[in-house]
PDB file of C-alpha atoms in Angstrom:
ATOM      1  CA  UNK M 288     -17.258  -8.943  10.538  1.00 84.00           C
ATOM      2  CA  UNK M 289     -13.569  -7.978  10.653  1.00 95.00           C
ATOM      3  CA  UNK M 290     -12.611  -4.884   8.682  1.00 97.00           C
ATOM      4  CA  UNK M 291      -8.934  -4.002   8.288  1.00 98.00           C
ATOM      5  CA  UNK M 292      -6.974  -1.298   6.559  1.00 98.00           C
ATOM      6  CA  UNK M 293      -3.742  -1.603   4.525  1.00 98.00           C
ATOM      7  CA  UNK M 294      -2.276   1.924   4.490  1.00 97.00           C
ATOM      8  CA  UNK M 295       0.527   3.300   2.360  1.00 95.00           C
ATOM      9  CA  UNK M 296       1.591   5.735  -0.324  1.00 95.00           C
ATOM     10  CA  UNK M 297       1.539   3.119  -3.121  1.00 96.00           C
ATOM     11  CA  UNK M 298       3.504   5.300  -5.551  1.00 96.00           C
ATOM     12  CA  UNK M 299       3.230   2.969  -7.421  1.00 96.00           C
ATOM     13  CA  UNK M 300       1.545  -0.220  -6.265  1.00 97.00           C
ATOM     14  CA  UNK M 301       3.869  -3.216  -6.712  1.00 97.00           C
ATOM     15  CA  UNK M 302       3.355  -6.959  -6.922  1.00 97.00           C
ATOM     16  CA  UNK M 303       4.579  -7.112  -3.322  1.00 96.00           C
ATOM     17  CA  UNK M 304       1.722  -4.850  -2.232  1.00 97.00           C
ATOM     18  CA  UNK M 305      -0.790  -6.911  -4.199  1.00 97.00           C
ATOM     19  CA  UNK M 306       0.530 -10.081  -2.536  1.00 96.00           C
ATOM     20  CA  UNK M 307      -0.161  -8.561   0.901  1.00 97.00           C
ATOM     21  CA  UNK M 308      -3.649  -7.403  -0.184  1.00 98.00           C
ATOM     22  CA  UNK M 309      -4.499 -10.903  -1.468  1.00 97.00           C
ATOM     23  CA  UNK M 310      -3.305 -12.571   1.699  1.00 97.00           C
ATOM     24  CA  UNK M 311      -5.153 -10.069   3.899  1.00 98.00           C
ATOM     25  CA  UNK M 312      -8.309 -10.607   1.815  1.00 98.00           C
ATOM     26  CA  UNK M 313      -8.031 -14.313   2.576  1.00 97.00           C
ATOM     27  CA  UNK M 314      -7.743 -13.664   6.337  1.00 97.00           C
ATOM     28  CA  UNK M 315     -10.261 -10.858   6.895  1.00 98.00           C
ATOM     29  CA  UNK M 316     -13.845 -10.111   5.864  1.00 97.00           C
ATOM     30  CA  UNK M 317     -13.144  -6.650   4.459  1.00 98.00           C
ATOM     31  CA  UNK M 318      -9.861  -5.011   3.453  1.00 98.00           C
ATOM     32  CA  UNK M 319      -9.584  -1.313   2.673  1.00 98.00           C
ATOM     33  CA  UNK M 320      -6.406  -0.231   0.908  1.00 98.00           C
ATOM     34  CA  UNK M 321      -5.894   3.402   1.913  1.00 98.00           C
ATOM     35  CA  UNK M 322      -3.638   5.926   0.232  1.00 97.00           C
ATOM     36  CA  UNK M 323      -2.122   8.522   2.537  1.00 93.00           C
ATOM     37  CA  UNK M 324      -2.605  12.065   1.279  1.00 92.00           C
ATOM     38  CA  UNK M 325       0.569  13.933   2.208  1.00 82.00           C
ATOM     39  CA  UNK M 326       0.652  17.420   0.683  1.00 76.00           C
ATOM     40  CA  UNK M 327       4.305  17.866   1.627  1.00 74.00           C
ATOM     41  CA  UNK M 328       5.402  15.008  -0.651  1.00 76.00           C
ATOM     42  CA  UNK M 329       5.224  15.123  -4.427  1.00 82.00           C
ATOM     43  CA  UNK M 330       4.735  11.639  -5.831  1.00 90.00           C
ATOM     44  CA  UNK M 331       5.195  10.378  -9.363  1.00 94.00           C
ATOM     45  CA  UNK M 332       1.473   9.678  -9.550  1.00 96.00           C
ATOM     46  CA  UNK M 333      -1.339  11.834  -8.177  1.00 94.00           C
ATOM     47  CA  UNK M 334      -3.532  10.459  -5.397  1.00 95.00           C
ATOM     48  CA  UNK M 335      -6.313   9.874  -7.935  1.00 96.00           C
ATOM     49  CA  UNK M 336      -3.965   7.994 -10.279  1.00 97.00           C
ATOM     50  CA  UNK M 337      -2.680   5.836  -7.422  1.00 97.00           C
ATOM     51  CA  UNK M 338      -6.227   5.010  -6.373  1.00 97.00           C
ATOM     52  CA  UNK M 339      -7.146   4.090  -9.956  1.00 98.00           C
ATOM     53  CA  UNK M 340      -4.043   1.880 -10.267  1.00 98.00           C
ATOM     54  CA  UNK M 341      -4.908   0.220  -6.956  1.00 98.00           C
ATOM     55  CA  UNK M 342      -8.539  -0.345  -7.945  1.00 98.00           C
ATOM     56  CA  UNK M 343      -7.439  -2.116 -11.089  1.00 98.00           C
ATOM     57  CA  UNK M 344      -4.852  -4.160  -9.152  1.00 98.00           C
ATOM     58  CA  UNK M 345      -7.494  -5.471  -6.719  1.00 98.00           C
ATOM     59  CA  UNK M 346     -10.451  -5.632  -9.117  1.00 97.00           C
ATOM     60  CA  UNK M 347     -10.662  -9.424  -8.794  1.00 97.00           C
ATOM     61  CA  UNK M 348     -10.822  -9.306  -4.979  1.00 97.00           C
ATOM     62  CA  UNK M 349     -14.469  -8.887  -3.953  1.00 97.00           C
ATOM     63  CA  UNK M 350     -13.723  -7.953  -0.359  1.00 98.00           C
ATOM     64  CA  UNK M 351     -11.046  -5.319  -1.100  1.00 98.00           C
ATOM     65  CA  UNK M 352     -11.781  -1.631  -1.695  1.00 98.00           C
ATOM     66  CA  UNK M 353      -9.645   1.492  -2.110  1.00 98.00           C
ATOM     67  CA  UNK M 354      -9.894   4.791  -0.242  1.00 98.00           C
ATOM     68  CA  UNK M 355      -7.672   7.693   0.795  1.00 96.00           C
ATOM     69  CA  UNK M 356      -7.098   9.599   4.003  1.00 95.00           C
ATOM     70  CA  UNK M 357      -5.197  12.525   5.448  1.00 93.00           C
ATOM     71  CA  UNK M 358      -4.154  12.997   9.014  1.00 92.00           C
ATOM     72  CA  UNK M 359      -3.832  10.175  11.510  1.00 93.00           C
ATOM     73  CA  UNK M 360      -4.538   6.636  10.400  1.00 94.00           C
ATOM     74  CA  UNK M 361      -6.116   5.839  13.777  1.00 94.00           C
ATOM     75  CA  UNK M 362      -8.680   8.596  13.182  1.00 95.00           C
ATOM     76  CA  UNK M 363      -9.545   7.030   9.822  1.00 96.00           C
ATOM     77  CA  UNK M 364      -9.881   3.657  11.561  1.00 96.00           C
ATOM     78  CA  UNK M 365     -12.176   5.059  14.231  1.00 94.00           C
ATOM     79  CA  UNK M 366     -14.308   6.966  11.704  1.00 96.00           C
ATOM     80  CA  UNK M 367     -14.673   3.920   9.405  1.00 96.00           C
ATOM     81  CA  UNK M 368     -15.144   1.175  12.017  1.00 96.00           C
ATOM     82  CA  UNK M 369     -11.829  -0.519  11.191  1.00 97.00           C
ATOM     83  CA  UNK M 370     -10.736  -3.186  13.679  1.00 96.00           C
ATOM     84  CA  UNK M 371      -7.052  -3.552  12.709  1.00 97.00           C
ATOM     85  CA  UNK M 372      -4.200  -2.252  10.587  1.00 97.00           C
ATOM     86  CA  UNK M 373      -2.402  -4.687   8.275  1.00 98.00           C
ATOM     87  CA  UNK M 374       1.214  -4.000   7.364  1.00 96.00           C
ATOM     88  CA  UNK M 375       3.530  -5.998   5.144  1.00 94.00           C
ATOM     89  CA  UNK M 376       7.078  -6.562   6.343  1.00 93.00           C
ATOM     90  CA  UNK M 377      10.011  -7.130   3.984  1.00 88.00           C
ATOM     91  CA  UNK M 378      12.910  -7.185   6.402  1.00 82.00           C
ATOM     92  CA  UNK M 379      13.932  -6.666  10.017  1.00 81.00           C
ATOM     93  CA  UNK M 380      14.559  -3.003   9.216  1.00 80.00           C
ATOM     94  CA  UNK M 381      10.852  -2.631   8.346  1.00 83.00           C
ATOM     95  CA  UNK M 382       9.903  -4.248  11.633  1.00 88.00           C
ATOM     96  CA  UNK M 383      11.821  -1.717  13.739  1.00 87.00           C
ATOM     97  CA  UNK M 384       9.889   1.207  12.268  1.00 89.00           C
ATOM     98  CA  UNK M 385       6.530  -0.561  11.969  1.00 91.00           C
ATOM     99  CA  UNK M 386       6.675  -1.803  15.564  1.00 92.00           C
ATOM    100  CA  UNK M 387       7.036   1.773  16.808  1.00 93.00           C
ATOM    101  CA  UNK M 388       4.096   2.844  14.647  1.00 91.00           C
ATOM    102  CA  UNK M 389       2.009  -0.103  15.851  1.00 94.00           C
ATOM    103  CA  UNK M 390       2.753   0.707  19.474  1.00 94.00           C
ATOM    104  CA  UNK M 391       1.918   4.388  18.981  1.00 93.00           C
ATOM    105  CA  UNK M 392      -1.336   3.573  17.177  1.00 91.00           C
ATOM    106  CA  UNK M 393      -2.229   1.071  19.886  1.00 91.00           C
ATOM    107  CA  UNK M 394      -1.539   3.558  22.658  1.00 92.00           C
ATOM    108  CA  UNK M 395      -3.651   6.242  20.960  1.00 89.00           C
ATOM    109  CA  UNK M 396      -6.742   4.146  20.298  1.00 89.00           C
ATOM    110  CA  UNK M 397      -6.153   0.518  21.186  1.00 91.00           C
ATOM    111  CA  UNK M 398      -6.256  -0.514  17.538  1.00 94.00           C
ATOM    112  CA  UNK M 399      -4.147  -3.579  16.782  1.00 95.00           C
ATOM    113  CA  UNK M 400      -1.627  -3.960  13.968  1.00 96.00           C
ATOM    114  CA  UNK M 401      -1.227  -7.277  12.170  1.00 97.00           C
ATOM    115  CA  UNK M 402       2.076  -7.914  10.383  1.00 96.00           C
ATOM    116  CA  UNK M 403       2.198 -10.107   7.290  1.00 96.00           C
ATOM    117  CA  UNK M 404       5.678 -11.057   6.121  1.00 93.00           C
ATOM    118  CA  UNK M 405       6.193 -10.569   2.431  1.00 91.00           C
ATOM    119  CA  UNK M 406       6.776 -13.572   0.229  1.00 90.00           C
ATOM    120  CA  UNK M 407      10.505 -14.154  -0.366  1.00 90.00           C
ATOM    121  CA  UNK M 408      10.133 -13.277  -4.029  1.00 92.00           C
ATOM    122  CA  UNK M 409       9.089  -9.748  -3.010  1.00 90.00           C
ATOM    123  CA  UNK M 410      11.472  -9.154  -0.081  1.00 88.00           C
ATOM    124  CA  UNK M 411      13.588  -6.594  -1.955  1.00 88.00           C
ATOM    125  CA  UNK M 412      10.702  -4.842  -3.658  1.00 90.00           C
ATOM    126  CA  UNK M 413       9.958  -1.197  -2.840  1.00 92.00           C
ATOM    127  CA  UNK M 414       8.074   1.433  -4.816  1.00 93.00           C
ATOM    128  CA  UNK M 415      11.066   3.769  -4.684  1.00 93.00           C
ATOM    129  CA  UNK M 416      13.330   1.116  -6.220  1.00 94.00           C
ATOM    130  CA  UNK M 417      10.780   0.323  -8.915  1.00 95.00           C
ATOM    131  CA  UNK M 418      10.574   4.016  -9.835  1.00 95.00           C
ATOM    132  CA  UNK M 419      14.353   4.365  -9.936  1.00 95.00           C
ATOM    133  CA  UNK M 420      14.800   1.339 -12.198  1.00 95.00           C
ATOM    134  CA  UNK M 421      11.913   2.365 -14.473  1.00 95.00           C
ATOM    135  CA  UNK M 422      13.163   5.954 -14.669  1.00 94.00           C
ATOM    136  CA  UNK M 423      16.458   4.737 -16.089  1.00 94.00           C
ATOM    137  CA  UNK M 424      14.870   2.362 -18.577  1.00 92.00           C
ATOM    138  CA  UNK M 425      15.306  -0.840 -16.556  1.00 93.00           C
ATOM    139  CA  UNK M 426      12.866  -3.713 -16.872  1.00 95.00           C
ATOM    140  CA  UNK M 427      10.293  -3.756 -14.074  1.00 96.00           C
ATOM    141  CA  UNK M 428       7.880  -6.081 -15.882  1.00 96.00           C
ATOM    142  CA  UNK M 429       7.927  -8.710 -13.129  1.00 95.00           C
ATOM    143  CA  UNK M 430       7.721  -6.181 -10.293  1.00 96.00           C
ATOM    144  CA  UNK M 431       4.395  -4.476 -10.968  1.00 97.00           C
ATOM    145  CA  UNK M 432       1.011  -5.379 -12.450  1.00 97.00           C
ATOM    146  CA  UNK M 433       0.856  -4.862 -16.260  1.00 97.00           C
ATOM    147  CA  UNK M 434      -1.334  -1.745 -16.027  1.00 97.00           C
ATOM    148  CA  UNK M 435       1.146  -0.175 -13.582  1.00 97.00           C
ATOM    149  CA  UNK M 436       4.025  -0.989 -15.939  1.00 96.00           C
ATOM    150  CA  UNK M 437       2.184   0.878 -18.694  1.00 96.00           C
ATOM    151  CA  UNK M 438       1.557   3.858 -16.383  1.00 96.00           C
ATOM    152  CA  UNK M 439       5.255   3.950 -15.400  1.00 96.00           C
ATOM    153  CA  UNK M 440       6.350   3.838 -19.018  1.00 94.00           C
ATOM    154  CA  UNK M 441       3.977   6.676 -19.883  1.00 94.00           C
ATOM    155  CA  UNK M 442       5.073   8.756 -16.883  1.00 93.00           C
ATOM    156  CA  UNK M 443       8.768   8.418 -17.689  1.00 92.00           C
ATOM    157  CA  UNK M 444       8.344   8.956 -21.422  1.00 87.00           C
ATOM    158  CA  UNK M 445       7.158  12.490 -20.551  1.00 72.00           C
ATOM    159  CA  UNK M 446      10.205  13.334 -18.448  1.00 58.00           C
TER     160      UNK M 446
END
């Protein structure tokens, strides 16, 4: 049985992320979407909120679960019997960074990284851009799942 992890901050989860999760779920037996806990970064949503938003986004995918981790991803992989890391790529600029990470992770533990190119309709999509547009009242309806849109609207109505 092949178990993989899709790591990220997911602040918030976008339709591009969900596309990668769906495609990974089709390729692998078990997919764990993991939220990095980074105390030095303040996100729009708490770790718990992000995990809840992710759980709802993948609720229809039987072989996808949500977890969180702190520290090194390769340690999480070792401790949870994960065979590979799955990363979505939007552009060549993503590849440069992700290749370095994949090589470092591979050299530390031998764990492989699998790259899935994003669908063209999501190539420009990033959580930071979604937050910026939503913050200024722009329409992000087609960029995030409906429950995430509601959470964004609630978050920015308080600011």
